[in-house]
Each structure stands twice: as C-alpha cells, then as structure tokens.
XYZ file of C-alpha atoms in Angstrom:
473
model
C 25.357 -24.445 24.318
C 23.695 -22.810 27.193
C 21.287 -25.101 29.220
C 17.927 -23.189 29.291
C 15.865 -22.280 32.162
C 12.045 -22.429 31.339
C 8.934 -21.329 32.970
C 8.257 -24.657 34.700
C 11.907 -24.481 36.148
C 11.113 -21.058 37.515
C 7.631 -21.992 38.952
C 9.396 -25.014 40.743
C 11.633 -22.505 42.596
C 8.426 -21.107 44.197
C 8.025 -17.930 42.187
C 4.299 -16.943 42.066
C 2.492 -17.302 38.684
C 1.953 -14.140 36.692
C 4.351 -11.286 35.639
C 7.092 -12.589 37.847
C 7.641 -15.449 35.809
C 7.869 -13.305 32.764
C 10.406 -10.999 34.317
C 12.472 -13.896 35.387
C 12.654 -15.313 32.057
C 13.558 -12.025 30.354
C 16.558 -11.748 32.967
C 17.633 -15.256 32.222
C 17.564 -14.863 28.362
C 20.404 -12.431 28.756
C 22.109 -14.713 31.311
C 24.489 -11.780 32.419
C 27.513 -14.201 32.597
C 26.000 -16.507 35.019
C 25.840 -20.424 34.491
C 22.489 -21.987 34.729
C 23.130 -23.040 38.166
C 24.270 -19.563 39.365
C 21.120 -18.086 37.855
C 19.016 -20.508 39.642
C 20.722 -19.698 42.950
C 20.232 -15.893 42.216
C 16.622 -16.505 41.689
C 16.272 -18.369 44.944
C 17.913 -15.547 46.795
C 15.880 -12.919 45.342
C 12.721 -14.946 46.141
C 13.826 -15.365 49.800
C 14.965 -11.789 50.353
C 13.616 -9.598 47.677
C 14.356 -6.388 49.728
C 17.949 -6.921 49.401
C 17.821 -6.539 45.597
C 15.604 -3.463 45.068
C 18.546 -1.486 43.642
C 20.314 -4.362 42.030
C 21.063 -3.632 38.322
C 19.853 -7.168 37.080
C 17.411 -8.423 39.617
C 15.489 -5.208 40.764
C 12.484 -5.546 38.517
C 12.113 -9.033 39.772
C 12.400 -7.967 43.508
C 10.065 -5.134 43.168
C 7.441 -7.473 41.402
C 7.862 -10.053 44.314
C 7.362 -7.380 47.186
C 4.304 -5.972 45.262
C 2.825 -9.487 44.895
C 3.352 -10.222 48.649
C 1.314 -7.153 49.548
C -1.607 -8.169 47.360
C -4.840 -8.901 49.271
C -7.888 -10.935 48.326
C -10.064 -7.821 48.597
C -7.861 -6.041 45.777
C -9.594 -8.372 43.293
C -13.009 -9.096 42.005
C -14.114 -12.082 43.791
C -14.957 -15.247 41.713
C -18.067 -17.277 42.190
C -17.096 -20.414 44.071
C -20.291 -22.289 43.306
C -20.719 -21.716 39.469
C -23.212 -23.318 37.308
C -22.109 -26.419 35.299
C -21.276 -26.009 31.697
C -22.260 -28.348 28.897
C -19.519 -30.141 27.138
C -19.485 -32.293 23.919
C -16.707 -35.087 23.336
C -15.281 -34.428 26.727
C -13.268 -37.605 26.585
C -11.120 -36.112 23.866
C -10.685 -32.801 25.393
C -7.395 -31.934 27.148
C -7.431 -31.070 30.773
C -6.075 -27.438 30.235
C -9.127 -26.584 28.263
C -11.540 -27.992 30.837
C -9.730 -26.094 33.624
C -9.952 -22.831 31.600
C -13.717 -23.476 31.160
C -14.119 -24.066 34.894
C -12.400 -20.802 35.559
C -14.481 -18.914 33.058
C -17.742 -20.197 34.644
C -16.722 -18.600 38.068
C -16.774 -14.937 36.595
C -19.400 -12.931 38.351
C -20.772 -11.995 35.034
C -21.072 -15.483 33.605
C -24.579 -16.733 32.851
C -23.856 -20.001 30.827
C -21.104 -21.989 29.208
C -20.426 -24.779 26.765
C -17.283 -26.590 25.469
C -17.255 -27.724 21.958
C -15.631 -31.040 20.897
C -12.614 -29.422 19.133
C -11.731 -27.574 22.407
C -8.053 -27.064 23.444
C -6.305 -24.766 25.550
C -5.921 -21.000 24.680
C -5.537 -17.546 26.329
C -8.374 -16.879 28.882
C -11.373 -18.616 27.380
C -10.241 -22.024 25.619
C -10.456 -22.351 21.833
C -13.785 -23.971 21.384
C -15.173 -22.198 24.444
C -18.554 -20.609 24.326
C -19.472 -18.092 27.240
C -22.577 -16.127 27.769
C -22.199 -13.184 30.008
C -24.448 -10.549 31.483
C -23.718 -6.864 30.153
C -19.890 -7.716 29.881
C -17.563 -8.166 27.072
C -14.223 -10.212 27.436
C -11.607 -9.448 24.936
C -9.871 -12.610 25.179
C -13.203 -14.416 25.244
C -13.421 -13.252 21.548
C -9.799 -13.801 20.851
C -6.811 -12.250 19.048
C -7.934 -12.941 15.535
C -11.294 -11.045 15.805
C -13.960 -12.190 13.385
C -11.932 -15.099 11.905
C -14.255 -16.863 9.510
C -15.034 -19.528 6.910
C -16.208 -18.584 3.603
C -17.379 -21.066 0.870
C -18.311 -20.645 -2.856
C -19.955 -23.602 -4.597
C -19.442 -23.360 -8.375
C -21.421 -24.636 -11.361
C -18.306 -26.629 -12.168
C -18.437 -30.465 -12.238
C -15.821 -32.605 -10.396
C -14.284 -34.026 -13.649
C -13.538 -30.455 -14.886
C -11.348 -29.653 -11.919
C -9.093 -32.892 -12.397
C -8.930 -32.045 -16.196
C -7.707 -28.524 -15.477
C -5.888 -28.701 -12.111
C -2.880 -26.645 -13.443
C -5.235 -23.608 -14.204
C -6.771 -23.789 -10.799
C -3.294 -23.949 -9.289
C -2.293 -20.871 -11.397
C -5.336 -18.830 -10.289
C -4.897 -19.814 -6.572
C -1.491 -18.493 -6.591
C -2.327 -15.421 -8.617
C -5.365 -14.334 -6.397
C -4.268 -14.992 -2.965
C -1.441 -13.671 -0.712
C -0.359 -15.085 2.679
C 1.679 -14.256 5.887
C 1.959 -11.947 8.853
C 2.744 -8.490 7.640
C 1.963 -9.289 3.974
C -0.169 -7.016 1.867
C -0.793 -5.195 -1.251
C 0.680 -1.922 -2.562
C -0.157 0.757 -5.129
C -2.355 -0.301 -7.989
C -2.737 -3.900 -6.468
C -4.732 -2.583 -3.437
C -8.367 -3.413 -3.398
C -11.105 -0.949 -2.404
C -14.277 -1.937 -0.366
C -16.923 -0.161 1.464
C -15.607 -1.289 4.813
C -12.817 1.335 4.562
C -15.532 4.059 4.656
C -16.996 2.619 7.932
C -17.454 5.479 10.557
C -15.991 3.314 13.183
C -12.603 3.745 11.800
C -13.011 7.528 13.307
C -14.147 6.493 16.843
C -10.739 7.354 18.321
C -7.115 7.984 17.177
C -5.969 4.333 17.959
C -8.577 2.788 15.621
C -7.956 5.498 12.949
C -4.273 4.705 13.027
C -4.949 1.087 12.002
C -6.801 1.971 8.649
C -3.620 2.311 6.435
C -2.503 -1.178 7.485
C -5.975 -2.546 7.125
C -6.310 -1.104 3.483
C -2.825 -2.686 2.607
C -3.862 -6.205 3.987
C -7.506 -6.014 2.441
C -8.102 -9.171 0.438
C -5.099 -11.096 2.037
C -4.966 -14.179 4.284
C -2.943 -14.647 7.496
C -0.405 -17.075 8.748
C -0.928 -19.940 10.985
C -3.866 -22.213 10.011
C -5.363 -19.710 7.599
C -5.935 -20.980 3.967
C -7.483 -20.745 0.532
C -8.333 -23.958 -1.110
C -10.241 -25.658 -3.800
C -11.929 -28.948 -3.307
C -14.939 -31.189 -4.310
C -18.343 -30.432 -2.505
C -20.508 -33.427 -2.395
C -24.281 -33.165 -1.866
C -25.451 -36.649 -1.134
C -29.050 -35.571 -1.748
C -30.858 -32.363 -3.142
C -30.934 -29.404 -0.903
C -33.935 -27.378 -1.326
C -32.869 -24.540 0.858
C -29.736 -23.862 -1.153
C -31.602 -25.144 -4.241
C -28.617 -27.371 -5.241
C -29.221 -30.815 -6.775
C -27.420 -33.862 -5.525
C -23.953 -34.149 -7.181
C -20.242 -33.157 -6.789
C -19.203 -29.620 -7.365
C -15.832 -27.810 -7.504
C -15.923 -25.364 -4.424
C -13.553 -22.691 -2.963
C -13.122 -22.583 0.779
C -11.190 -19.665 2.739
C -10.279 -19.426 6.276
C -8.827 -16.156 7.728
C -9.770 -13.114 9.929
C -9.128 -9.520 10.561
C -5.302 -9.659 9.967
C -3.059 -7.236 11.869
C -5.964 -4.884 12.633
C -7.859 -7.321 14.550
C -4.753 -8.609 16.533
C -3.823 -4.933 17.445
C -7.263 -4.114 18.681
C -7.405 -7.305 20.665
C -4.007 -6.600 22.390
C -5.086 -2.790 23.138
C -8.350 -3.618 24.674
C -7.214 -6.473 26.696
C -4.590 -4.381 28.372
C -7.160 -1.904 29.194
C -9.580 -4.558 30.442
C -6.808 -5.901 32.915
C -6.189 -2.337 34.114
C -9.926 -1.764 35.055
C -11.035 -5.331 36.072
C -8.765 -6.765 38.467
C -9.354 -10.453 38.587
C -7.293 -13.101 40.686
C -4.273 -14.565 38.742
C -6.065 -17.530 37.711
C -8.619 -15.497 35.880
C -6.697 -12.495 34.786
C -6.983 -13.334 30.899
C -10.652 -13.168 31.410
C -10.788 -9.557 32.205
C -13.835 -7.839 30.972
C -15.319 -4.545 30.107
C -18.844 -3.351 31.165
C -20.993 -2.898 28.318
C -22.206 0.562 29.855
C -18.787 1.925 30.063
C -16.939 4.012 27.417
C -14.217 1.320 26.894
C -16.779 -1.449 26.690
C -18.661 0.300 23.971
C -15.268 1.201 22.220
C -14.320 -2.364 22.249
C -17.808 -3.535 20.815
C -17.498 -1.020 17.902
C -14.069 -1.967 17.218
C -14.780 -5.785 17.320
C -17.585 -5.345 14.966
C -15.582 -3.303 12.609
C -12.820 -6.039 12.658
C -15.479 -8.599 11.827
C -16.833 -6.528 8.843
C -13.182 -6.173 7.634
C -12.552 -9.876 7.975
C -15.639 -10.556 5.854
C -14.550 -8.067 3.268
C -11.112 -9.929 2.905
C -13.016 -13.098 2.145
C -15.411 -11.337 -0.336
C -12.542 -9.774 -2.236
C -10.774 -13.087 -2.531
C -13.961 -14.897 -3.615
C -14.810 -12.195 -6.184
C -11.380 -12.299 -7.733
C -11.566 -16.128 -8.118
C -15.008 -16.056 -9.567
C -13.862 -13.531 -12.317
C -10.649 -15.729 -12.824
C -12.629 -18.902 -13.425
C -15.536 -17.403 -15.213
C -17.832 -19.515 -13.171
C -21.344 -19.098 -11.707
C -21.760 -19.358 -7.876
C -24.526 -21.740 -7.106
C -24.364 -20.943 -3.276
C -22.135 -18.990 -0.800
C -22.033 -19.549 2.985
C -20.011 -17.670 5.514
C -19.865 -17.956 9.184
C -17.386 -16.574 11.789
C -16.033 -17.398 15.127
C -13.741 -15.387 17.427
C -16.589 -13.026 18.101
C -19.361 -11.874 20.455
C -23.092 -11.583 19.859
C -26.026 -10.088 21.566
C -28.447 -12.827 21.978
C -31.528 -13.804 23.995
C -30.811 -16.519 26.673
C -33.545 -17.725 28.965
C -35.465 -14.694 28.263
C -32.648 -12.074 28.763
C -30.247 -10.467 26.669
C -26.546 -11.814 26.990
C -23.334 -11.498 25.367
C -22.327 -14.771 23.730
C -18.626 -15.248 23.222
C -17.808 -17.927 20.720
C -13.922 -18.270 20.631
C -13.248 -20.856 18.047
C -16.885 -21.944 17.852
C -19.467 -21.834 15.097
C -23.030 -20.222 15.453
C -25.444 -23.064 15.063
C -28.825 -21.622 15.824
C -31.761 -23.554 14.268
C -31.377 -23.278 10.491
C -28.110 -21.358 10.583
C -25.541 -22.540 7.909
C -21.852 -23.120 8.928
C -18.689 -24.640 7.720
C -16.621 -26.913 9.819
C -13.312 -27.819 8.168
C -11.009 -30.945 9.113
C -7.551 -30.524 7.985
C -5.744 -30.207 4.634
C -6.406 -33.866 3.920
C -9.347 -34.486 6.029
C -12.985 -33.532 4.901
C -14.877 -30.377 5.907
C -18.629 -30.327 6.468
C -21.296 -27.879 5.283
C -23.839 -27.903 8.211
C -27.110 -26.492 9.301
C -27.648 -25.773 12.877
C -30.168 -27.339 15.292
C -30.460 -24.658 17.764
C -29.268 -26.720 20.750
C -29.781 -24.362 23.806
C -27.465 -26.415 25.984
C -24.603 -25.705 23.434
C -25.773 -22.139 23.515
C -26.617 -22.571 19.965
C -23.027 -23.375 18.866
C -20.834 -26.171 17.301
C -17.107 -26.692 16.727
C -15.258 -24.504 14.318
C -12.905 -27.284 12.994
C -11.305 -30.539 14.024
C -9.225 -28.856 16.798
C -5.439 -29.282 17.430
C -4.165 -32.459 19.240
C -0.503 -31.350 18.982
C 0.719 -27.847 19.788
C 2.692 -26.101 17.027
C 6.109 -26.879 18.868
C 5.018 -30.642 19.265
C 4.040 -30.890 15.580
C 7.330 -29.557 14.433
C 9.344 -31.733 16.764
C 7.437 -35.049 16.141
C 6.395 -34.749 12.395
C 8.928 -34.949 9.542
C 8.795 -33.558 6.053
C 8.552 -37.224 4.700
C 5.468 -37.817 6.925
C 3.859 -34.764 5.608
C 4.509 -35.751 1.781
C 3.417 -39.130 2.366
C -0.119 -38.196 3.769
C -0.604 -35.552 1.223
C 0.117 -37.992 -1.558
C -2.169 -40.616 0.024
C -4.941 -38.268 -0.226
C -4.256 -36.692 -3.483
C -3.844 -33.269 -2.038
C -1.502 -30.482 -3.630
C -0.163 -28.126 -1.020
C 1.341 -24.617 -1.669
C 3.212 -23.516 1.437
C 2.492 -24.427 5.008
C 4.909 -25.705 7.623
C 4.940 -29.016 9.670
C 3.099 -27.206 12.497
C -0.039 -27.424 10.148
C 0.453 -31.014 9.209
C -2.897 -33.052 9.360
C -1.489 -35.301 12.039
C -1.447 -32.181 14.321
C -5.207 -32.190 14.286
C -8.118 -34.264 15.939
C -10.033 -36.745 13.843
C -12.826 -34.611 12.268
C -15.147 -37.629 12.036
C -14.743 -38.242 15.879
C -15.549 -34.505 16.389
C -18.691 -34.517 14.128
C -19.981 -37.716 15.898
C -19.658 -35.835 19.231
C -21.966 -32.978 17.905
C -24.710 -34.867 16.136
C -27.192 -33.116 18.572
C -25.817 -29.620 17.483
C -25.762 -29.701 13.610
C -27.019 -31.724 10.570
C -24.646 -32.313 7.850
C -25.628 -30.843 4.392
C -22.566 -31.605 2.341
C -19.030 -32.839 2.394
C -15.920 -30.986 1.289
C -12.748 -32.799 0.197
C -9.667 -30.607 -0.093
C -7.648 -30.942 -3.302
C -5.444 -27.875 -3.804
C -4.563 -26.100 -0.601
C -2.559 -22.783 -0.160
C -1.238 -21.664 3.231
C 1.500 -19.166 4.516
C 4.840 -20.667 3.530
C 6.861 -18.918 6.236
C 5.534 -20.562 9.266
C 4.106 -17.044 10.391
C 1.557 -16.449 13.173
C -0.947 -13.397 12.671
C 0.638 -10.017 13.142
C-alpha cells in the first residue's frame, strides 16, 4: 500500500496555500512511479527552482503556478479591512477555532457591515456554517452556500400520539412510498411531479439556468444526500399556542429537511467561479468572493438564488402534500423556514444583504424549526428579533465531528444502540450522520435563549435519510 501525501504534508514543504496545493495533490495521486520520499524530494526541487520545471511533463503545471504566485503583488488584490467591527457570537465556548477564524476573515471584507456567529457554528467554505453576514450592496455565493435555500418544513397533524404507536407500520410504509433520497436520484415518466415553480420566468434568464430545468423537474419532490431527512415524530405543545391555534397536547408531525438539489449546487459552483474571477481577494478570503448587486452577474445570481429557493420550497410542498393525502389527515399547522440564503433587510436604517449560511431567520414573531439529530429533539421556535444576532438563530445542533471523523470513530453497534435507547426507527443513513457526530442540542438552545422562544418540542420516531452515504450533487 502506498504511503499517502496529504495537504498538510505539502504545506509543511513550504508550498503556498491555494491552487498550488491542489495541483501537487493531483500530481501525487498518480505517483508516476515515484516512492513517497522521491515525490517529496521532487516537490522540494520544484519549489526551489520552478523555472527548471516549466517544460517538465509531470511538474510543469505546479512550476508555472508557483512562478505566477511569486509574481503576485498586494495591489493585485482587493484590500481587506485591518480594523474590522466585532461580530456577535453565541455559545462561543463550544465553537471550533476554524469557524471563529473564518468569521474574523469575513468581517474584514470591505463590503461587510455586521456579522454574527450562531451556537451551532462549525467550519465551512468561505463563511462558516452558522455564520450570518450583512453586506452593503454585495452578494457572496459561498456566503449563501452550496445547497441554496436548504430548509425545514413541518406539518402538525390532527393525529394523537397514541395513534402513531398503534399504526407505526403504516407510517413506515407511507414514508418509504412517498420519499426518495440521494444525489442524482429523481423521478421519471408518470412519476414526475408538476409545480408552478417550473413555469418561473427565471429559468429563461440565460442558457446556463435554462439547461438546469430538466434535471430540476426530475428531482422535484425528492430529498438530497448528507443530512437531509424526512421523518415522523411527536410534537409536544406544553401549553396552548394562540398564534397557531393549537391546544396543549401531543400530536403526530412530519418534519423534512432538504434544499435545491442538483440545481442549487450547480448554480452555486457556477457563480462562485465568476465571483472569484471578478473579485480578486487575498488567499485567506478567496472563498468569500462577492458580486456587486449593481452588476449583471450580481443580478443574475440574485435571481438564480431566489429561483433555487422557490424550487427547494416546492420540493417540500410536494412531499408534504403526498403525505397528507396518504394519511388522510388534517393539518393543524404548517411552518417552513430556510437557511443557506440571502435576504434584503434593513439594518441600522440602511438596506443590507443578510447572508444566513446555516442560520435560521429569527425576526420578532418569525416562526422557525431547529432540529437536533435523529435521536435528539428539535424545537419549534418563535424569533425575538435580537438585533445583535442580525435577527437570526442556529439552524440545528451543528456538527462536532466531521464526516470522516464520525465514520472512523463510530461503529454500527454504537449507532444501533443509541437508536434503540431512544426508540427511533431509521431507514437509510450512514455513520457520518450518527447522533454522536452532532453537538448537544440542549446546550445549543441554552446559548440562544435571547434569540428565540420555544413553542413546542419535536421528538423523532421514524427517520429516513439517504442510504448510500451520498452528498448533494
């Protein structure tokens, strides 16, 4: 077995961060007959004298990238603000350093007005997951995220708790029959759904977006991979809620989590590349490249982002409508909120673009759903409109283990044991989604008491997720 060389090894050789690391890793993946030590020696030689390798069949791309990098000057990049405003943070003691550092960089953008870090925050690309950033007249594709418009949707039924336990097999049957998961998966022929979102004029804004329509239609009403789910559980209202007009009690509820599928991911990748081409930021901030809202590309992305958000909402609507018909139930209340999105809002008297990457809108009176994990409770909440948090709250418990760490450290026996202890039936999902991979949702909720009021608690009972370990496509 070959001894691998990873990005850390290459950084330790002195190669600069950025595309040179990626080029070196791609060269190493082929190994070209070199041992690990020989490859390391070659990398050192290219770093010291890249001009000697410009025409080399194996190392030329790395040599050219190093020469280009050495010729870069500070004036080639948009300057960052070295005296940025402070950002607000909630539950900071339980937020990893990587997320804090990403937030600190985001605050240095010349377009940044304000920022906040939610208690479920962890490191992502560009803006951390759980990061909220208000900007002036600028939109950051990676400040929105790859899964544009990812959201939670909840239906509370007029079905008592006891009925669920007496008919669990039927709920399981309908869950399997009316949901489909995984990257690339979709519907075909007579099984395709129809929805008004497919007639949205935004699909005709340019050839790039137009070409996404067929795939969007196929995946309409499906759920993605990763942490996306469709689940039944028990929603407990500890007291009457006059706003939703729901009496105190325990009800069966359907909770779904997914986003804009392949269409949103493709839009994110396309416009991020454009942003990086037109917005030259220093290496540390390159994934925060932004588009001017007055530019054609800025307006295109804004329209495409909103289209992806509408599409994500349509996917949830179809799933919930199918389940309502299958169960023959009456819905007492529906609540939906999204994250991985940007909104035009007023902040300190001026219009700003608020990016909520993995953060829930929590303006005064705004309803939201904050899930825990497949065995931990979720919470139906009402926002308090806390300005220091830019009217936001967490979007879940947040990961405390990366997917790789979870797969390495959690066994199937561990997973089965915790599911059994909590009385949860699981369909699909890999070890990367095990409950132990997530932070304590009660700790997260404790850290954001100033941001939301809890209206009801949701306890998962029957959970379906992608069974192939896939990420979004």
